PDB file of C-alpha atoms and ligand atoms in Angstrom:
ATOM      1  CA  MET A 717     112.240 130.689  73.500  1.00 86.00           C
ATOM      2  CA  LYS A 718     113.461 128.398  76.292  1.00 91.00           C
ATOM      3  CA  THR A 719     114.224 124.757  75.449  1.00 95.00           C
ATOM      4  CA  THR A 720     114.750 122.852  78.693  1.00 95.00           C
ATOM      5  CA  HIS A 721     115.592 119.276  77.670  1.00 95.00           C
ATOM      6  CA  ILE A 722     114.925 116.456  75.221  1.00 97.00           C
ATOM      7  CA  GLU A 723     111.471 115.294  76.311  1.00 97.00           C
ATOM      8  CA  HIS A 724     111.479 112.145  74.184  1.00 97.00           C
ATOM      9  CA  ILE A 725     112.897 110.406  71.161  1.00 98.00           C
ATOM     10  CA  ALA A 726     110.307 108.549  69.104  1.00 98.00           C
ATOM     11  CA  ILE A 727     110.901 105.379  67.127  1.00 98.00           C
ATOM     12  CA  ALA A 728     108.413 103.996  64.622  1.00 98.00           C
ATOM     13  CA  VAL A 729     107.918 100.255  64.962  1.00 98.00           C
ATOM     14  CA  LYS A 730     105.725  97.720  63.203  1.00 98.00           C
ATOM     15  CA  SER A 731     104.688  96.026  66.423  1.00 98.00           C
ATOM     16  CA  LEU A 732     104.707  97.096  70.077  1.00 98.00           C
ATOM     17  CA  ASP A 733     104.235  93.450  71.022  1.00 98.00           C
ATOM     18  CA  GLU A 734     107.610  92.685  69.454  1.00 98.00           C
ATOM     19  CA  SER A 735     109.517  95.844  70.309  1.00 98.00           C
ATOM     20  CA  ILE A 736     108.516  96.287  73.986  1.00 98.00           C
ATOM     21  CA  PRO A 737     110.044  92.935  75.065  1.00 98.00           C
ATOM     22  CA  PHE A 738     113.214  93.863  73.161  1.00 98.00           C
ATOM     23  CA  TYR A 739     113.553  97.200  74.996  1.00 98.00           C
ATOM     24  CA  GLU A 740     112.824  95.483  78.313  1.00 98.00           C
ATOM     25  CA  ASN A 741     114.826  92.262  77.982  1.00 98.00           C
ATOM     26  CA  VAL A 742     117.727  93.429  75.840  1.00 98.00           C
ATOM     27  CA  PHE A 743     118.142  97.084  76.903  1.00 97.00           C
ATOM     28  CA  GLY A 744     116.871  96.533  80.448  1.00 97.00           C
ATOM     29  CA  LEU A 745     114.360  99.417  80.348  1.00 98.00           C
ATOM     30  CA  LYS A 746     110.871  99.256  81.863  1.00 98.00           C
ATOM     31  CA  CYS A 747     107.807 100.148  79.829  1.00 98.00           C
ATOM     32  CA  TYR A 748     105.789 102.315  82.239  1.00 97.00           C
ATOM     33  CA  SER A 749     102.900 103.297  79.999  1.00 97.00           C
ATOM     34  CA  ILE A 750     101.047 102.171  76.876  1.00 97.00           C
ATOM     35  CA  GLU A 751      98.583 104.673  75.465  1.00 95.00           C
ATOM     36  CA  GLU A 752      96.579 105.032  72.281  1.00 96.00           C
ATOM     37  CA  VAL A 753      96.479 108.545  70.815  1.00 93.00           C
ATOM     38  CA  LYS A 754      93.370 108.251  68.642  1.00 93.00           C
ATOM     39  CA  GLU A 755      93.806 111.621  66.939  1.00 90.00           C
ATOM     40  CA  GLN A 756      97.259 110.547  65.698  1.00 92.00           C
ATOM     41  CA  LYS A 757      96.144 106.980  64.917  1.00 96.00           C
ATOM     42  CA  VAL A 758      98.983 105.601  66.935  1.00 96.00           C
ATOM     43  CA  LYS A 759      99.684 103.397  69.926  1.00 97.00           C
ATOM     44  CA  THR A 760     102.573 104.533  72.099  1.00 97.00           C
ATOM     45  CA  ALA A 761     104.810 102.810  74.639  1.00 98.00           C
ATOM     46  CA  PHE A 762     107.055 104.825  76.957  1.00 98.00           C
ATOM     47  CA  PHE A 763     110.370 104.078  78.673  1.00 98.00           C
ATOM     48  CA  LYS A 764     112.445 106.437  80.834  1.00 97.00           C
ATOM     49  CA  VAL A 765     116.172 106.911  80.412  1.00 96.00           C
ATOM     50  CA  GLY A 766     117.161 109.556  82.961  1.00 93.00           C
ATOM     51  CA  GLN A 767     115.148 112.690  82.164  1.00 88.00           C
ATOM     52  CA  THR A 768     114.499 111.603  78.591  1.00 94.00           C
ATOM     53  CA  LYS A 769     111.864 109.189  77.391  1.00 97.00           C
ATOM     54  CA  ILE A 770     111.888 106.753  74.521  1.00 98.00           C
ATOM     55  CA  GLU A 771     108.515 106.571  72.780  1.00 98.00           C
ATOM     56  CA  LEU A 772     107.771 103.573  70.570  1.00 98.00           C
ATOM     57  CA  LEU A 773     105.074 104.302  67.981  1.00 98.00           C
ATOM     58  CA  GLU A 774     102.882 101.703  66.299  1.00 98.00           C
ATOM     59  CA  ALA A 775     100.411 102.884  63.665  1.00 98.00           C
ATOM     60  CA  THR A 776      96.781 101.873  64.105  1.00 98.00           C
ATOM     61  CA  ASP A 777      96.033 102.850  60.481  1.00 98.00           C
ATOM     62  CA  PRO A 778      98.341 102.441  57.444  1.00 96.00           C
ATOM     63  CA  GLU A 779      97.290 105.932  56.224  1.00 97.00           C
ATOM     64  CA  SER A 780      98.406 107.632  59.464  1.00 97.00           C
ATOM     65  CA  PRO A 781     101.696 109.586  59.686  1.00 97.00           C
ATOM     66  CA  VAL A 782     103.467 106.625  61.318  1.00 98.00           C
ATOM     67  CA  GLY A 783     101.876 104.090  58.947  1.00 98.00           C
ATOM     68  CA  LYS A 784     103.020 106.087  55.906  1.00 98.00           C
ATOM     69  CA  PHE A 785     106.483 106.589  57.406  1.00 98.00           C
ATOM     70  CA  ILE A 786     106.983 102.834  57.919  1.00 98.00           C
ATOM     71  CA  GLU A 787     105.662 102.056  54.447  1.00 98.00           C
ATOM     72  CA  LYS A 788     108.112 104.532  52.892  1.00 97.00           C
ATOM     73  CA  LYS A 789     111.215 104.291  55.094  1.00 97.00           C
ATOM     74  CA  GLY A 790     110.708 101.227  57.295  1.00 98.00           C
ATOM     75  CA  GLU A 791     111.100 101.153  61.059  1.00 98.00           C
ATOM     76  CA  GLY A 792     113.388 103.706  62.662  1.00 98.00           C
ATOM     77  CA  LEU A 793     113.870 107.089  64.257  1.00 98.00           C
ATOM     78  CA  HIS A 794     110.661 109.067  63.716  1.00 98.00           C
ATOM     79  CA  HIS A 795     111.027 112.343  65.618  1.00 98.00           C
ATOM     80  CA  ILE A 796     112.765 114.207  68.407  1.00 98.00           C
ATOM     81  CA  ALA A 797     110.773 116.170  70.960  1.00 98.00           C
ATOM     82  CA  PHE A 798     112.061 119.184  72.883  1.00 98.00           C
ATOM     83  CA  ALA A 799     110.434 120.345  76.110  1.00 97.00           C
ATOM     84  CA  VAL A 800     109.878 124.093  75.885  1.00 97.00           C
ATOM     85  CA  ASN A 801     108.555 126.753  78.235  1.00 96.00           C
ATOM     86  CA  GLY A 802     105.761 128.681  76.507  1.00 96.00           C
ATOM     87  CA  ILE A 803     104.854 126.524  73.538  1.00 98.00           C
ATOM     88  CA  GLU A 804     102.606 129.117  71.839  1.00 97.00           C
ATOM     89  CA  ASN A 805     105.383 131.706  71.942  1.00 97.00           C
ATOM     90  CA  ALA A 806     107.879 129.117  70.702  1.00 97.00           C
ATOM     91  CA  LEU A 807     105.653 128.377  67.690  1.00 98.00           C
ATOM     92  CA  ASN A 808     105.235 132.088  66.944  1.00 97.00           C
ATOM     93  CA  GLU A 809     108.989 132.505  67.144  1.00 97.00           C
ATOM     94  CA  MET A 810     109.546 129.580  64.753  1.00 98.00           C
ATOM     95  CA  GLU A 811     107.093 131.090  62.265  1.00 97.00           C
ATOM     96  CA  THR A 812     108.836 134.470  62.483  1.00 97.00           C
ATOM     97  CA  LYS A 813     112.128 132.707  61.796  1.00 97.00           C
ATOM     98  CA  GLY A 814     110.722 131.033  58.685  1.00 97.00           C
ATOM     99  CA  VAL A 815     110.325 127.506  60.074  1.00 98.00           C
ATOM    100  CA  ARG A 816     107.412 125.594  58.528  1.00 98.00           C
ATOM    101  CA  LEU A 817     104.889 124.573  61.159  1.00 98.00           C
ATOM    102  CA  ILE A 818     102.766 121.439  60.911  1.00 98.00           C
ATOM    103  CA  ASP A 819     100.719 122.589  63.902  1.00 97.00           C
ATOM    104  CA  LYS A 820     100.096 126.310  64.207  1.00 96.00           C
ATOM    105  CA  LYS A 821      98.509 125.776  67.610  1.00 97.00           C
ATOM    106  CA  PRO A 822      99.415 123.190  70.252  1.00 97.00           C
ATOM    107  CA  ARG A 823      97.162 120.175  70.695  1.00 94.00           C
ATOM    108  CA  LYS A 824      96.958 117.356  73.214  1.00 92.00           C
ATOM    109  CA  GLY A 825      99.406 114.497  72.779  1.00 90.00           C
ATOM    110  CA  ALA A 826     100.330 111.412  74.780  1.00 88.00           C
ATOM    111  CA  GLU A 827     100.632 111.871  78.565  1.00 88.00           C
ATOM    112  CA  GLY A 828      98.411 114.964  78.362  1.00 89.00           C
ATOM    113  CA  LEU A 829     101.213 117.172  77.064  1.00 94.00           C
ATOM    114  CA  ASP A 830     100.612 120.133  74.782  1.00 96.00           C
ATOM    115  CA  ILE A 831     102.440 119.266  71.574  1.00 96.00           C
ATOM    116  CA  ALA A 832     103.151 120.742  68.146  1.00 98.00           C
ATOM    117  CA  PHE A 833     105.230 119.529  65.212  1.00 98.00           C
ATOM    118  CA  LEU A 834     107.631 121.374  62.902  1.00 98.00           C
ATOM    119  CA  HIS A 835     107.980 120.121  59.322  1.00 98.00           C
ATOM    120  CA  PRO A 836     111.099 118.000  58.688  1.00 98.00           C
ATOM    121  CA  LYS A 837     111.741 119.851  55.423  1.00 97.00           C
ATOM    122  CA  SER A 838     112.610 122.985  57.403  1.00 97.00           C
ATOM    123  CA  THR A 839     114.517 121.242  60.228  1.00 97.00           C
ATOM    124  CA  PHE A 840     117.254 119.448  58.299  1.00 97.00           C
ATOM    125  CA  GLY A 841     115.221 116.315  57.675  1.00 97.00           C
ATOM    126  CA  VAL A 842     114.282 115.647  61.309  1.00 97.00           C
ATOM    127  CA  LEU A 843     110.614 115.762  62.283  1.00 98.00           C
ATOM    128  CA  THR A 844     110.722 117.938  65.416  1.00 98.00           C
ATOM    129  CA  GLU A 845     108.144 118.275  68.175  1.00 98.00           C
ATOM    130  CA  PHE A 846     107.752 120.848  70.907  1.00 98.00           C
ATOM    131  CA  CYS A 847     106.107 119.705  74.150  1.00 97.00           C
ATOM    132  CA  GLU A 848     104.946 121.466  77.237  1.00 97.00           C
ATOM    133  CA  LYS A 849     103.528 120.061  80.441  1.00 93.00           C
ATOM    134  CA  LYS A 850     100.936 122.600  81.572  1.00 83.00           C
TER     135      LYS A 850
HETATM  136  N1  CMX B1237     111.038 112.291  59.626  1.00 77.36           N
HETATM  137  C1  CMX B1237     111.698 112.854  58.588  1.00 77.36           C
HETATM  138  N2  CMX B1237     111.129 113.040  57.360  1.00 77.36           N
HETATM  139  C2  CMX B1237     109.847 112.638  57.214  1.00 77.36           C
HETATM  140  C3  CMX B1237     109.113 112.057  58.253  1.00 77.36           C
HETATM  141  C4  CMX B1237     109.762 111.883  59.513  1.00 77.36           C
HETATM  142  N3  CMX B1237     109.141 111.339  60.540  1.00 77.36           N
HETATM  143  N4  CMX B1237     107.872 111.758  57.806  1.00 77.36           N
HETATM  144  C5  CMX B1237     107.814 112.151  56.524  1.00 77.36           C
HETATM  145  N5  CMX B1237     109.011 112.678  56.164  1.00 77.36           N
HETATM  146  C6  CMX B1237     109.392 113.225  54.879  1.00 77.36           C
HETATM  147  C7  CMX B1237     108.955 112.340  53.743  1.00 77.36           C
HETATM  148  O1  CMX B1237     109.883 111.312  53.509  1.00 77.36           O
HETATM  149  C8  CMX B1237     108.888 113.331  52.597  1.00 77.36           C
HETATM  150  O2  CMX B1237     110.187 113.567  52.086  1.00 77.36           O
HETATM  151  P1  CMX B1237     110.458 113.475  50.506  1.00 77.36           P
HETATM  152  O3  CMX B1237     109.511 114.447  49.884  1.00 77.36           O
HETATM  153  O4  CMX B1237     111.896 113.871  50.389  1.00 77.36           O
HETATM  154  O5  CMX B1237     110.178 112.063  50.125  1.00 77.36           O
HETATM  155  C9  CMX B1237     108.437 114.622  53.285  1.00 77.36           C
HETATM  156  O6  CMX B1237     108.703 114.438  54.689  1.00 77.36           O
HETATM  157  C10 CMX B1237     106.967 114.903  53.138  1.00 77.36           C
HETATM  158  O7  CMX B1237     106.341 113.743  53.323  1.00 77.36           O
HETATM  159  P2  CMX B1237     104.995 113.414  52.621  1.00 77.36           P
HETATM  160  O8  CMX B1237     104.948 111.977  52.348  1.00 77.36           O
HETATM  161  O9  CMX B1237     104.708 114.314  51.507  1.00 77.36           O
HETATM  162  O10 CMX B1237     103.985 113.853  53.704  1.00 77.36           O
HETATM  163  P3  CMX B1237     103.333 112.950  54.744  1.00 77.36           P
HETATM  164  O11 CMX B1237     101.914 112.925  54.383  1.00 77.36           O
HETATM  165  O12 CMX B1237     104.050 111.688  54.982  1.00 77.36           O
HETATM  166  O13 CMX B1237     103.496 113.844  56.050  1.00 77.36           O
HETATM  167  C11 CMX B1237     104.502 114.850  57.892  1.00 77.36           C
HETATM  168  C12 CMX B1237     104.756 114.059  56.644  1.00 77.36           C
HETATM  169  C13 CMX B1237     105.818 114.997  58.649  1.00 77.36           C
HETATM  170  C14 CMX B1237     103.933 116.218  57.511  1.00 77.36           C
HETATM  171  C15 CMX B1237     103.436 114.047  58.759  1.00 77.36           C
HETATM  172  O14 CMX B1237     103.968 112.785  59.087  1.00 77.36           O
HETATM  173  C16 CMX B1237     103.031 114.759  60.029  1.00 77.36           C
HETATM  174  O15 CMX B1237     102.162 115.628  60.010  1.00 77.36           O
HETATM  175  N6  CMX B1237     103.656 114.417  61.156  1.00 77.36           N
HETATM  176  C17 CMX B1237     103.299 115.029  62.458  1.00 77.36           C
HETATM  177  C18 CMX B1237     102.375 114.155  63.254  1.00 77.36           C
HETATM  178  C19 CMX B1237     102.987 112.827  63.580  1.00 77.36           C
HETATM  179  O16 CMX B1237     104.078 112.463  63.151  1.00 77.36           O
HETATM  180  N7  CMX B1237     102.260 112.043  64.398  1.00 77.36           N
HETATM  181  C20 CMX B1237     102.684 110.743  64.853  1.00 77.36           C
HETATM  182  C21 CMX B1237     103.311 110.790  66.230  1.00 77.36           C
HETATM  183  C22 CMX B1237     102.304 111.196  67.272  1.00 77.36           C
HETATM  184  C23 CMX B1237     102.805 111.127  68.684  1.00 77.36           C
HETATM  185  O17 CMX B1237     104.008 111.071  68.948  1.00 77.36           O
HETATM  186  O18 CMX B1237     101.922 111.139  69.576  1.00 77.36           O
END
């Protein structure tokens, strides 16, 4: 498996309307895209820092993964996403190595990327995503 870089770091927030101005006015970053990912019941906002993106996540439903996360843990770091070459092979390799997969097959995520999640219980407590731009 070939991991090329950190594609994004995702932060769960209660409100994009509150957090976007903070990232722009306090950290001096520019939000270049806001996108709803209906399947994940989430609204996303993206910022670029070099090659890596910051993704802010606001739940559109309290029963969604991000809604439940905020209810349980509050706002904060939600997941880290690695860009990989050959996402299907990477998932097969993870399964062979005993890593618990949330997604056995890649699906479409924000920005049209193929994405798949690994369960935080088998990655030292960090929800981990693989991404590939096809
Ligand atoms: N990071 C670390 N641990 C997490 C976590 C996260 N983001 N979300 C949940 N957990 C922990 C829970 O705290 C819980 O731990 P304990 O049992 O020690 O309390 C454990 O994982 C299982 O949690 P759960 O409540 O039983 O299960 P959930 O129904 O909350 O599901 C998870 C957890 C990770 C399987 C689910 O959130 C998921 O499928 N995530 C992948 C999809 C996703 O996160 N989508 C949103 C982002 C989409 C995008 O970026 O486009």
